[in-house]
Tab-separated table of C-alpha atoms in Angstrom:
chain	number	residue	atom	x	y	z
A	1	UNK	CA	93.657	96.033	101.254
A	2	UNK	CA	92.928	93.515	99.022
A	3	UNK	CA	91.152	93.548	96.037
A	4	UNK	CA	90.907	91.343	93.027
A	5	UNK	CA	93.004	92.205	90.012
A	6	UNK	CA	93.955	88.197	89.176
A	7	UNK	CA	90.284	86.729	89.432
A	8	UNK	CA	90.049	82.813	88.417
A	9	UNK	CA	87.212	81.611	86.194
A	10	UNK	CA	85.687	79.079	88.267
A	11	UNK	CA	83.461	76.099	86.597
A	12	UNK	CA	82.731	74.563	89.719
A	13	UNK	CA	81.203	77.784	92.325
A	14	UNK	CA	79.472	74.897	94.377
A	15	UNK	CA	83.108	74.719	95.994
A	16	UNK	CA	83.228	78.251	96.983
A	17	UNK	CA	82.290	79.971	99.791
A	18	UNK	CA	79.392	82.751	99.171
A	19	UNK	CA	77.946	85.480	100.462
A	20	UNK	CA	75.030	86.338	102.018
A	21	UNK	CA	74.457	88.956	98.642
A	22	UNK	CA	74.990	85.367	96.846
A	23	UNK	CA	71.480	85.315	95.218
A	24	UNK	CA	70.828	88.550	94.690
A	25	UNK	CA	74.237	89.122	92.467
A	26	UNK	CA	72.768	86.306	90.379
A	27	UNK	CA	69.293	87.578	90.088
A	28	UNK	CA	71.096	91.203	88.696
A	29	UNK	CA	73.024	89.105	86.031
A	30	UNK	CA	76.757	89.341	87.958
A	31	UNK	CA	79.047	87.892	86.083
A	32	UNK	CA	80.919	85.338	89.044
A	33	UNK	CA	84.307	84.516	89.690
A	34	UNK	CA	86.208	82.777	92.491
A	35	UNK	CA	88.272	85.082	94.527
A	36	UNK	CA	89.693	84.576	97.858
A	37	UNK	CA	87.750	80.945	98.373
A	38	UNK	CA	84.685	82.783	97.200
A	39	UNK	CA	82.181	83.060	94.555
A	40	UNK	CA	81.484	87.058	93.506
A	41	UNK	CA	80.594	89.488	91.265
A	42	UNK	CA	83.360	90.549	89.409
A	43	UNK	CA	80.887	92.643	87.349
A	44	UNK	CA	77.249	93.195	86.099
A	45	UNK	CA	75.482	93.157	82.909
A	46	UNK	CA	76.472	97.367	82.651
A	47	UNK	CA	80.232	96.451	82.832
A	48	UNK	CA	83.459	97.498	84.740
A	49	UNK	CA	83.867	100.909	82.921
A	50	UNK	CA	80.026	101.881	83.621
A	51	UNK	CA	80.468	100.410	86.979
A	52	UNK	CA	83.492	102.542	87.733
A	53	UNK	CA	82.327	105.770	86.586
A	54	UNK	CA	79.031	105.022	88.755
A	55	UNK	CA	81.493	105.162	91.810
A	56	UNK	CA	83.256	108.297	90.404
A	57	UNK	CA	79.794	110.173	89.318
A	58	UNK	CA	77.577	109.283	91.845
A	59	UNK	CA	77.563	106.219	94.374
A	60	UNK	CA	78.396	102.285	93.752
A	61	UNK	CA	77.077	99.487	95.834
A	62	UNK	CA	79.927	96.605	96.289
A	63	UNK	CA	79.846	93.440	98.106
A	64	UNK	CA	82.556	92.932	100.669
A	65	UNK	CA	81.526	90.408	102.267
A	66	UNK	CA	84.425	88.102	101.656
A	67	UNK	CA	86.716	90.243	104.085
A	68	UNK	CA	87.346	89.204	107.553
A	69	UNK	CA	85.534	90.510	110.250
A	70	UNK	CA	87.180	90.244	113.915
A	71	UNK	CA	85.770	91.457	117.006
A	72	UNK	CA	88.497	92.043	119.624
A	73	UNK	CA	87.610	93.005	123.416
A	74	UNK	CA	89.156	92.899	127.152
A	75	UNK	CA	90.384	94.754	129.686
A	76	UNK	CA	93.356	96.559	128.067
A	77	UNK	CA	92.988	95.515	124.481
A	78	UNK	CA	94.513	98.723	122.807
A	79	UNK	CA	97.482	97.923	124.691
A	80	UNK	CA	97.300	94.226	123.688
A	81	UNK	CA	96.655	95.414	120.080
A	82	UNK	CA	99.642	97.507	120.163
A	83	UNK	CA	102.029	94.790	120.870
A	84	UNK	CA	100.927	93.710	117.438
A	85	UNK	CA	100.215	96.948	115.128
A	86	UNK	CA	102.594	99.696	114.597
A	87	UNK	CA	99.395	102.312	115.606
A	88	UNK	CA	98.018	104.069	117.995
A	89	UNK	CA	95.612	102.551	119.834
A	90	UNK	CA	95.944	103.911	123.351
A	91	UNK	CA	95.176	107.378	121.683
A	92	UNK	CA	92.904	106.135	119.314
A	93	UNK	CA	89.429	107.904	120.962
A	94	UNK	CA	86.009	105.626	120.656
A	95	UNK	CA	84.634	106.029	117.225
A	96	UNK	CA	87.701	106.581	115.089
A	97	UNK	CA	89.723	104.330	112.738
A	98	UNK	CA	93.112	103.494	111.672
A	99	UNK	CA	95.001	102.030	108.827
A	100	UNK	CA	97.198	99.633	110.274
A	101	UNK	CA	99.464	96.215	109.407
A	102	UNK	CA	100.246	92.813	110.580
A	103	UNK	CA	103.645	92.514	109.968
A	104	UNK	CA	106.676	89.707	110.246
A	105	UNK	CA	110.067	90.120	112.415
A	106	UNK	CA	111.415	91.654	109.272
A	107	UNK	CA	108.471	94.181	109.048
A	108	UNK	CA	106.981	92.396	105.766
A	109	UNK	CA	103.667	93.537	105.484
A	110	UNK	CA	101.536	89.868	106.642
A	111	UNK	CA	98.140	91.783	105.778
A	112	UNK	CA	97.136	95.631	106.273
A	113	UNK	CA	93.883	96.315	107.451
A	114	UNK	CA	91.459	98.542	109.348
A	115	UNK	CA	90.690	99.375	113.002
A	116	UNK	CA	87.757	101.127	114.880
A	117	UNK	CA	87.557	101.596	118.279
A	118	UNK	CA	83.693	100.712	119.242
A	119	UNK	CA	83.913	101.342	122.772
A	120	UNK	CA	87.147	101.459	125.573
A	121	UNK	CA	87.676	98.032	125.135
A	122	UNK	CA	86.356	96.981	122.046
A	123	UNK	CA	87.828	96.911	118.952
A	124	UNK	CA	86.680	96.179	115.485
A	125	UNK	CA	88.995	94.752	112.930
A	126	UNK	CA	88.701	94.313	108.917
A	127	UNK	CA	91.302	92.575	107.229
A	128	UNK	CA	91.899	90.799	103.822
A	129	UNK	CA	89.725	88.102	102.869
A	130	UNK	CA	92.776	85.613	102.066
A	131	UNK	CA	94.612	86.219	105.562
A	132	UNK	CA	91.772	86.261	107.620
A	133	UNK	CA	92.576	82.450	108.691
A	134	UNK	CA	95.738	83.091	109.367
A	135	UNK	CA	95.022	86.915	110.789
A	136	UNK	CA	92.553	85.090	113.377
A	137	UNK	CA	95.652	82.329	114.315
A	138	UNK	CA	97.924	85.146	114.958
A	139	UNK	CA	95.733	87.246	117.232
A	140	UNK	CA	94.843	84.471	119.155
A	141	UNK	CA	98.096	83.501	119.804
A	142	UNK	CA	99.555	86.781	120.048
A	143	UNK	CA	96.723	88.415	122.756
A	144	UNK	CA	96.414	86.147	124.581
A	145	UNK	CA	93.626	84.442	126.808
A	146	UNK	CA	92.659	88.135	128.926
A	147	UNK	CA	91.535	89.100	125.598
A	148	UNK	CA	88.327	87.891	123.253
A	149	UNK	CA	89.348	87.724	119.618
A	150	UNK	CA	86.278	86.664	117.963
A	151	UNK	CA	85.530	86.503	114.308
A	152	UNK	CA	82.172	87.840	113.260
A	153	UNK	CA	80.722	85.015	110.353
A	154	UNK	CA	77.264	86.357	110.636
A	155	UNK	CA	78.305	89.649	109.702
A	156	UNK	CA	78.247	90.806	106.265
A	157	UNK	CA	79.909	94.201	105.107
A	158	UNK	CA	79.137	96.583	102.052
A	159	UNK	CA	80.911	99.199	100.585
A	160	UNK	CA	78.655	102.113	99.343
A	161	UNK	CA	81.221	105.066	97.866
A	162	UNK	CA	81.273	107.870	95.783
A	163	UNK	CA	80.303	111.683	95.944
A	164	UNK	CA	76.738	111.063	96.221
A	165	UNK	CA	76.531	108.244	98.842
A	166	UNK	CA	75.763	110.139	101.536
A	167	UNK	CA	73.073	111.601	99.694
A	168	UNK	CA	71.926	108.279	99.215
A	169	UNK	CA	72.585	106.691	102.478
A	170	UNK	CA	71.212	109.718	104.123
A	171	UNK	CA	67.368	108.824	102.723
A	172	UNK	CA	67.501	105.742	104.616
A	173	UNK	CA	69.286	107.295	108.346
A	174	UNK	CA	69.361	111.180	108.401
A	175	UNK	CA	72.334	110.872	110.871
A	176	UNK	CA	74.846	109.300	108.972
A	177	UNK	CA	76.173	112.709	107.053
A	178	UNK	CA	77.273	113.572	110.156
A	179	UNK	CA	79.839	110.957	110.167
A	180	UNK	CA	83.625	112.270	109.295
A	181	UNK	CA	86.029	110.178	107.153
A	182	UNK	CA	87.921	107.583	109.382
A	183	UNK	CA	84.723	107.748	112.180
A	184	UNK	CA	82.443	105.191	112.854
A	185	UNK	CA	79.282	105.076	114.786
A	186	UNK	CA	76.215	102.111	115.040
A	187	UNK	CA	72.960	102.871	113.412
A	188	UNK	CA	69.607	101.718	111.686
A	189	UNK	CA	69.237	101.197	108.074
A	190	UNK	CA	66.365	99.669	106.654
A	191	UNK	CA	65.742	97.632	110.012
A	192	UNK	CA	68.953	96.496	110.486
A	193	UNK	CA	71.399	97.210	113.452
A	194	UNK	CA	74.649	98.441	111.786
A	195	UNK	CA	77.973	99.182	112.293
A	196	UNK	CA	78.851	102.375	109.554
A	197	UNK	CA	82.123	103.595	109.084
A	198	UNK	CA	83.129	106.399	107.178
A	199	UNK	CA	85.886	104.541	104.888
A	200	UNK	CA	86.594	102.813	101.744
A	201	UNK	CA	89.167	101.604	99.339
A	202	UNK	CA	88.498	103.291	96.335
A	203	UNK	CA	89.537	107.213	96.830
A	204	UNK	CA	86.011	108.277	96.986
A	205	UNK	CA	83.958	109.722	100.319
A	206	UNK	CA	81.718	106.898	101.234
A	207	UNK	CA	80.511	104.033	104.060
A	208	UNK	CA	81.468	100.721	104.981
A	209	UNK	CA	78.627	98.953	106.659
A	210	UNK	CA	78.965	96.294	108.995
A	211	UNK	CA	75.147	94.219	109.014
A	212	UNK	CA	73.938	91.147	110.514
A	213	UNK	CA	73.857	88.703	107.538
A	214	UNK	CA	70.130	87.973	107.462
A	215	UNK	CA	69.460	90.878	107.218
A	216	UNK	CA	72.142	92.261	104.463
A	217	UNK	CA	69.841	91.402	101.262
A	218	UNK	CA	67.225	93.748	102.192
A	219	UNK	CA	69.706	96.368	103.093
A	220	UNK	CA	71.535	96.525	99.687
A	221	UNK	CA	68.145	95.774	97.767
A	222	UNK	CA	66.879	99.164	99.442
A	223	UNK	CA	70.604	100.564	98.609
A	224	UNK	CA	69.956	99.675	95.077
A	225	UNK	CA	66.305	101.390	94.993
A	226	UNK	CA	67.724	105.100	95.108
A	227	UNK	CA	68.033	106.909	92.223
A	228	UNK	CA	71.905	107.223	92.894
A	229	UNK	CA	72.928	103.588	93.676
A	230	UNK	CA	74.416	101.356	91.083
A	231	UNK	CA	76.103	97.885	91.800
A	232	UNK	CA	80.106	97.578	91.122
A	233	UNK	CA	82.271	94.455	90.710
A	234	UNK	CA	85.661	93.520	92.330
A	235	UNK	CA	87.188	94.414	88.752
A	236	UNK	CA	85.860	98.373	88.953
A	237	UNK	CA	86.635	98.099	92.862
A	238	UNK	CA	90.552	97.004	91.476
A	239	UNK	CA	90.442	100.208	88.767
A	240	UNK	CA	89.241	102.383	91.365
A	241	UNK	CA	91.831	101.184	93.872
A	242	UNK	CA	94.475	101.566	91.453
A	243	UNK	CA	93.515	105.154	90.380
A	244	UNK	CA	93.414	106.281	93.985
A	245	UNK	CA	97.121	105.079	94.464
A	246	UNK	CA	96.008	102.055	97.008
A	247	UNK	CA	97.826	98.886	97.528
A	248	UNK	CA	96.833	95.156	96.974
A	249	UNK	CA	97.986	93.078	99.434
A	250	UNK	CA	99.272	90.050	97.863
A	251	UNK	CA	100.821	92.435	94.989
A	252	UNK	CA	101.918	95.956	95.776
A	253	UNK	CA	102.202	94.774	99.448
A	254	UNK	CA	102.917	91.563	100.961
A	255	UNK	CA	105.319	89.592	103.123
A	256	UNK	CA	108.539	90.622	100.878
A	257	UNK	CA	107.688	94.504	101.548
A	258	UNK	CA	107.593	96.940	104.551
A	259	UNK	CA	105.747	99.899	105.209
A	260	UNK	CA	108.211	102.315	104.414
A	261	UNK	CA	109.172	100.923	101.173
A	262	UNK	CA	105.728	100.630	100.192
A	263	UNK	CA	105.318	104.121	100.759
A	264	UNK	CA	103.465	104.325	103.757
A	265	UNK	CA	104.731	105.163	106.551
A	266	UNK	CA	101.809	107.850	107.093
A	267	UNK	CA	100.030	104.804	108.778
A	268	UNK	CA	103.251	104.888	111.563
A	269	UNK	CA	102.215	107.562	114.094
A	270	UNK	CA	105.292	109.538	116.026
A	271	UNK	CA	103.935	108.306	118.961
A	272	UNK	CA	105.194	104.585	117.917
A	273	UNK	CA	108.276	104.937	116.150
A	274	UNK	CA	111.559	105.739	117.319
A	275	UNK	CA	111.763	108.586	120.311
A	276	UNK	CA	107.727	108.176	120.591
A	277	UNK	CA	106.461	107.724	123.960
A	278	UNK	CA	105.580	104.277	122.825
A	279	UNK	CA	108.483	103.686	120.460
A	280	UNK	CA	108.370	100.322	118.916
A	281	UNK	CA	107.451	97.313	120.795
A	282	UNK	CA	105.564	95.478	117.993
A	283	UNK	CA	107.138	93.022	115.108
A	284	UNK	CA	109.624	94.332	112.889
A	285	UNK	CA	110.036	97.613	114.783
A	286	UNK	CA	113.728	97.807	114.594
A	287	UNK	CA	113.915	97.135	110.990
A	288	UNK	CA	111.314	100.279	110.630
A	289	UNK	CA	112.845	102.312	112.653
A	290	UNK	CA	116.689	101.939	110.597
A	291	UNK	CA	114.684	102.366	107.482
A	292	UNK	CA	113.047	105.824	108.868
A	293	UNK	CA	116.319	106.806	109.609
A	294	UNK	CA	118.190	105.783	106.723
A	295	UNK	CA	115.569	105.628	104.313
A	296	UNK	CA	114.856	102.286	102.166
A	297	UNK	CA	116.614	100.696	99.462
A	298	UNK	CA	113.621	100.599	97.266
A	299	UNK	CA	110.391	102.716	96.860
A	300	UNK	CA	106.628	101.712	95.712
A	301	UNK	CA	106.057	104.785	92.944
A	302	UNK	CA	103.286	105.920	90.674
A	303	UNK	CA	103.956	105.169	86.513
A	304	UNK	CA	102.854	106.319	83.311
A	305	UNK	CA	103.528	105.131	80.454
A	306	UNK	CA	104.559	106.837	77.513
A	307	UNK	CA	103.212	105.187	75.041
A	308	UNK	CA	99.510	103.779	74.802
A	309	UNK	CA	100.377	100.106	76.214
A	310	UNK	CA	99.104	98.257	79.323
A	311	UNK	CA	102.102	97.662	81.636
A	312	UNK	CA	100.460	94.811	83.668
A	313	UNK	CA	101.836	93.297	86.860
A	314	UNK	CA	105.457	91.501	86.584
A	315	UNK	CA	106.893	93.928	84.296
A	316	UNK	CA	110.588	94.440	84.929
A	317	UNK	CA	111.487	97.566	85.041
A	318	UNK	CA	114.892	98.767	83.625
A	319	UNK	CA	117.452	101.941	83.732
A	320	UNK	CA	118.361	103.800	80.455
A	321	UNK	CA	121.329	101.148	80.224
A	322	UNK	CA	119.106	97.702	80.269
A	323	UNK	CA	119.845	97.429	83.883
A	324	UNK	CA	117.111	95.485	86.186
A	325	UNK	CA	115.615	98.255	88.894
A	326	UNK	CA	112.673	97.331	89.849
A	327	UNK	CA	109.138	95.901	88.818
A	328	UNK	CA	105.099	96.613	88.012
A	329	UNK	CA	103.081	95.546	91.035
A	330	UNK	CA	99.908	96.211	89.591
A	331	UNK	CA	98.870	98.169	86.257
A	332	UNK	CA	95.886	98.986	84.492
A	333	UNK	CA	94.225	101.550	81.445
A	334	UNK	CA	91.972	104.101	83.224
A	335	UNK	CA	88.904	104.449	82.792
A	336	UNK	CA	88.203	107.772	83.797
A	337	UNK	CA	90.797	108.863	82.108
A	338	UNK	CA	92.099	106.532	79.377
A	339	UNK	CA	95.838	106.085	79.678
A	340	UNK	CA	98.190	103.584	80.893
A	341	UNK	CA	98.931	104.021	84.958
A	342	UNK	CA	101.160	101.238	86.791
A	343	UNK	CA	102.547	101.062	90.372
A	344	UNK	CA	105.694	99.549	90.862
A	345	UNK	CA	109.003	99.637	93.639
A	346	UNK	CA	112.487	100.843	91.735
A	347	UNK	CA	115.765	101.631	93.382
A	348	UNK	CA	115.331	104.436	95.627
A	349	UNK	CA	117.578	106.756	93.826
A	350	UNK	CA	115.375	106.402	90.543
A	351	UNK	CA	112.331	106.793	92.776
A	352	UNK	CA	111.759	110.498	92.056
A	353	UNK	CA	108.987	111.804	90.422
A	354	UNK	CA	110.429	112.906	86.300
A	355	UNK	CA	112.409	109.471	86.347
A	356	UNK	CA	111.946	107.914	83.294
A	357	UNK	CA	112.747	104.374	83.088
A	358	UNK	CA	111.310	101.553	80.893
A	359	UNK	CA	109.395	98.800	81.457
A	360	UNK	CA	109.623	95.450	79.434
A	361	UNK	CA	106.584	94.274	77.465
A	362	UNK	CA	106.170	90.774	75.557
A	363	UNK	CA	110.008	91.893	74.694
A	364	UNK	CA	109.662	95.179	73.939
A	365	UNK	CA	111.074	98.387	76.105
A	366	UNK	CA	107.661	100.801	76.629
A	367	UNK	CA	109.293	104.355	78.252
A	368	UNK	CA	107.523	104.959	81.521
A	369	UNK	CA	107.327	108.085	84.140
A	370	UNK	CA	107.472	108.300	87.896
A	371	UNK	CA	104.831	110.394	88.894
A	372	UNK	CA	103.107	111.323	92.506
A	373	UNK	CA	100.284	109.481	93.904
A	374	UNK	CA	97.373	108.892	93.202
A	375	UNK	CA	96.725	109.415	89.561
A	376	UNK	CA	92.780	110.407	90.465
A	377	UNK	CA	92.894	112.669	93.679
A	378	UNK	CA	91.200	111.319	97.122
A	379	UNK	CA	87.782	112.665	97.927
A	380	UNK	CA	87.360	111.887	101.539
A	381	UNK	CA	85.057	113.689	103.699
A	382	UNK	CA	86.889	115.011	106.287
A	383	UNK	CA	84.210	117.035	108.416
């Protein structure tokens, strides 16, 4: 999913889009940036490492409201949606989720995003707040006029996550704990008619809440009023992403990567790929299906660096002989646990974790590691 680790300055946000949180990220002193055609909070007056331990410790309140929202219905839509997504959505029972992609003829990854089945025929969609133009073009187009694909503008949708926010989210709907991770279920919070799922992007149990816009202000101001709620940025939500081994699209994934390079082929159930009962039928199957089988040329990996240096996004990454194998997708210190951590794809046969090659900083070699994913373990609630 995507999250912003390249934010722009802006000196014009009367050009940007904003969300319905707009006002109240200025009255908490956020500081703004543009990101995805909108104007948000990259962080507040505690800052990104405060902000990031708040999710880790306890729970964080973030703005999502930028990400696409798409309502999908009709007689038959899982079907319809399969034809699209390499997931199952004919098994997919009413109230769960899946992690799923919009990919090209050559399986390149177009956007990744999330799916809950609301009812037989009705779908909800999340996807990336950059695509979701394009996303919306290529459903309609692909599904077809027996099936509504609507997106949902006066819908906002927060992110509350972390080890305590179902403590906190409990005070305000007692029946939300009961939720498991990857589940989703409608509900009342602080007036409002909501859409909660049990999900997140930043390794931590938590809820993604789906509100009517009017009425998303009041919800995160009584959010903010317990004792465990803190607001986070898009920078901590980036750190937190990164530490829980999860890909940007538009960096570690994107149009030039598939699934199975990227390291994810857990999203591609048995039942779709090859000698599945619905094997394939969706863009870029074949090319997934020869890469299951033969494996890919290149890997995405977990790094460390050896020494105490960043390794930012771009680095090359090079053998023990100066030879080109790969490159940083996205890199960052920790801040729960101060050291340099990087994700990156390298040749497939240097893809093993103990692999130790090197990447290239303002000139200079910095010795790296391959190690498993994700550098800060998951903490999911899984019932």
């Amino acid at each position: 999913m995507s999250t912003p680790s390249s934010t722009t300055s802006t000196s014009d946000s009367a050009a940007l889009a904003r969300t319905p949180l707009h006002a109240l990220h200025q009255r908490l002193g956020a500081r703004m940036v543009a990101f995805a055609g909108h104007d948000m909070p990259v962080s507040y007056p505690a800052g990104l490492v405060a902000e990031h331990r708040q999710c880790r410790e306890s729970a964080a309140l973030f703005d999502v409201s930028h990400m696409g929202q798409v309502r999908v219905t009709g007689r038959d839509a899982a079907r319809a949606l399969e034809r699209l997504l390499p997931a199952d959505l004919i098994g997919c029972a009413v109230g769960r989720m899946r992690y799923s992609f919009l990919l090209n003829d050559d399986a390149g990854i177009l956007d990744d995003l999330m799916v809950c089945r609301r009812g037989e025929e009705d779908f909800l969609l999340v996807v990336n707040a950059a695509n979701k133009a394009a996303d919306q073009a290529l459903l309609e187009d692909a599904l077809g006029r027996d099936i509504a694909c609507e997106p949902m503008p006066d819908q906002a949708l927060l992110a509350l996550q972390g080890p305590l926010a179902a403590t906190a989210l409990t005070r305000l709907e007692s029946g939300v704990q009961r939720l498991a991770f990857m589940h989703g279920a409608p509900f009342t919070l602080a007036g409002a008619d909501c859409f909660v799922m049990r999900s997140g992007y930043t390794g931590e149990d938590g809820f993604e809440i789906s509100v009517p816009a009017h009425q998303a202000e009041a919800l995160a101001e009584a959010l903010l009023a317990l004792p465990e709620v803190g607001p986070a940025g898009l920078g901590a939500r980036d750190t937190l992403r990164l530490e829980a081994g999860l890909c940007l699209h538009g960096q570690d994934i994107s149009p030039a990567t598939t699934p199975v390079e990227a390291d994810l082929a857990w999203a591609l159930p048995k039942v779709r790929r090859e000698g599945g009962a619905r094997a394939g039928g969706h863009p870029g199957a074949a090319v997934i299906a020869a890469q299951l089988r033969d494996g890919p040329s290149r890997k995405r990996v977990g790094l460390v660096a050896l020494d105490r240096v960043p390794v930012r996004a771009g680095a090359p990454l090079l053998d023990a002989h100066g030879h080109a194998i790969g490159q940083v997708t996205s890199g960052t210190l920790m801040p729960s646990q101060p050291r340099p951590v990087a994700m990156g794809y390298v040749d497939t046969p240097l893809a093993s974790v103990g692999s130790r090659p090197r990447a290239e900083v303002r000139g200079k070699p910095v010795p790296m590691e391959v190690v498993a994913l994700p550098f800060s373990a998951h903490r999911y609630h899984r019932g």
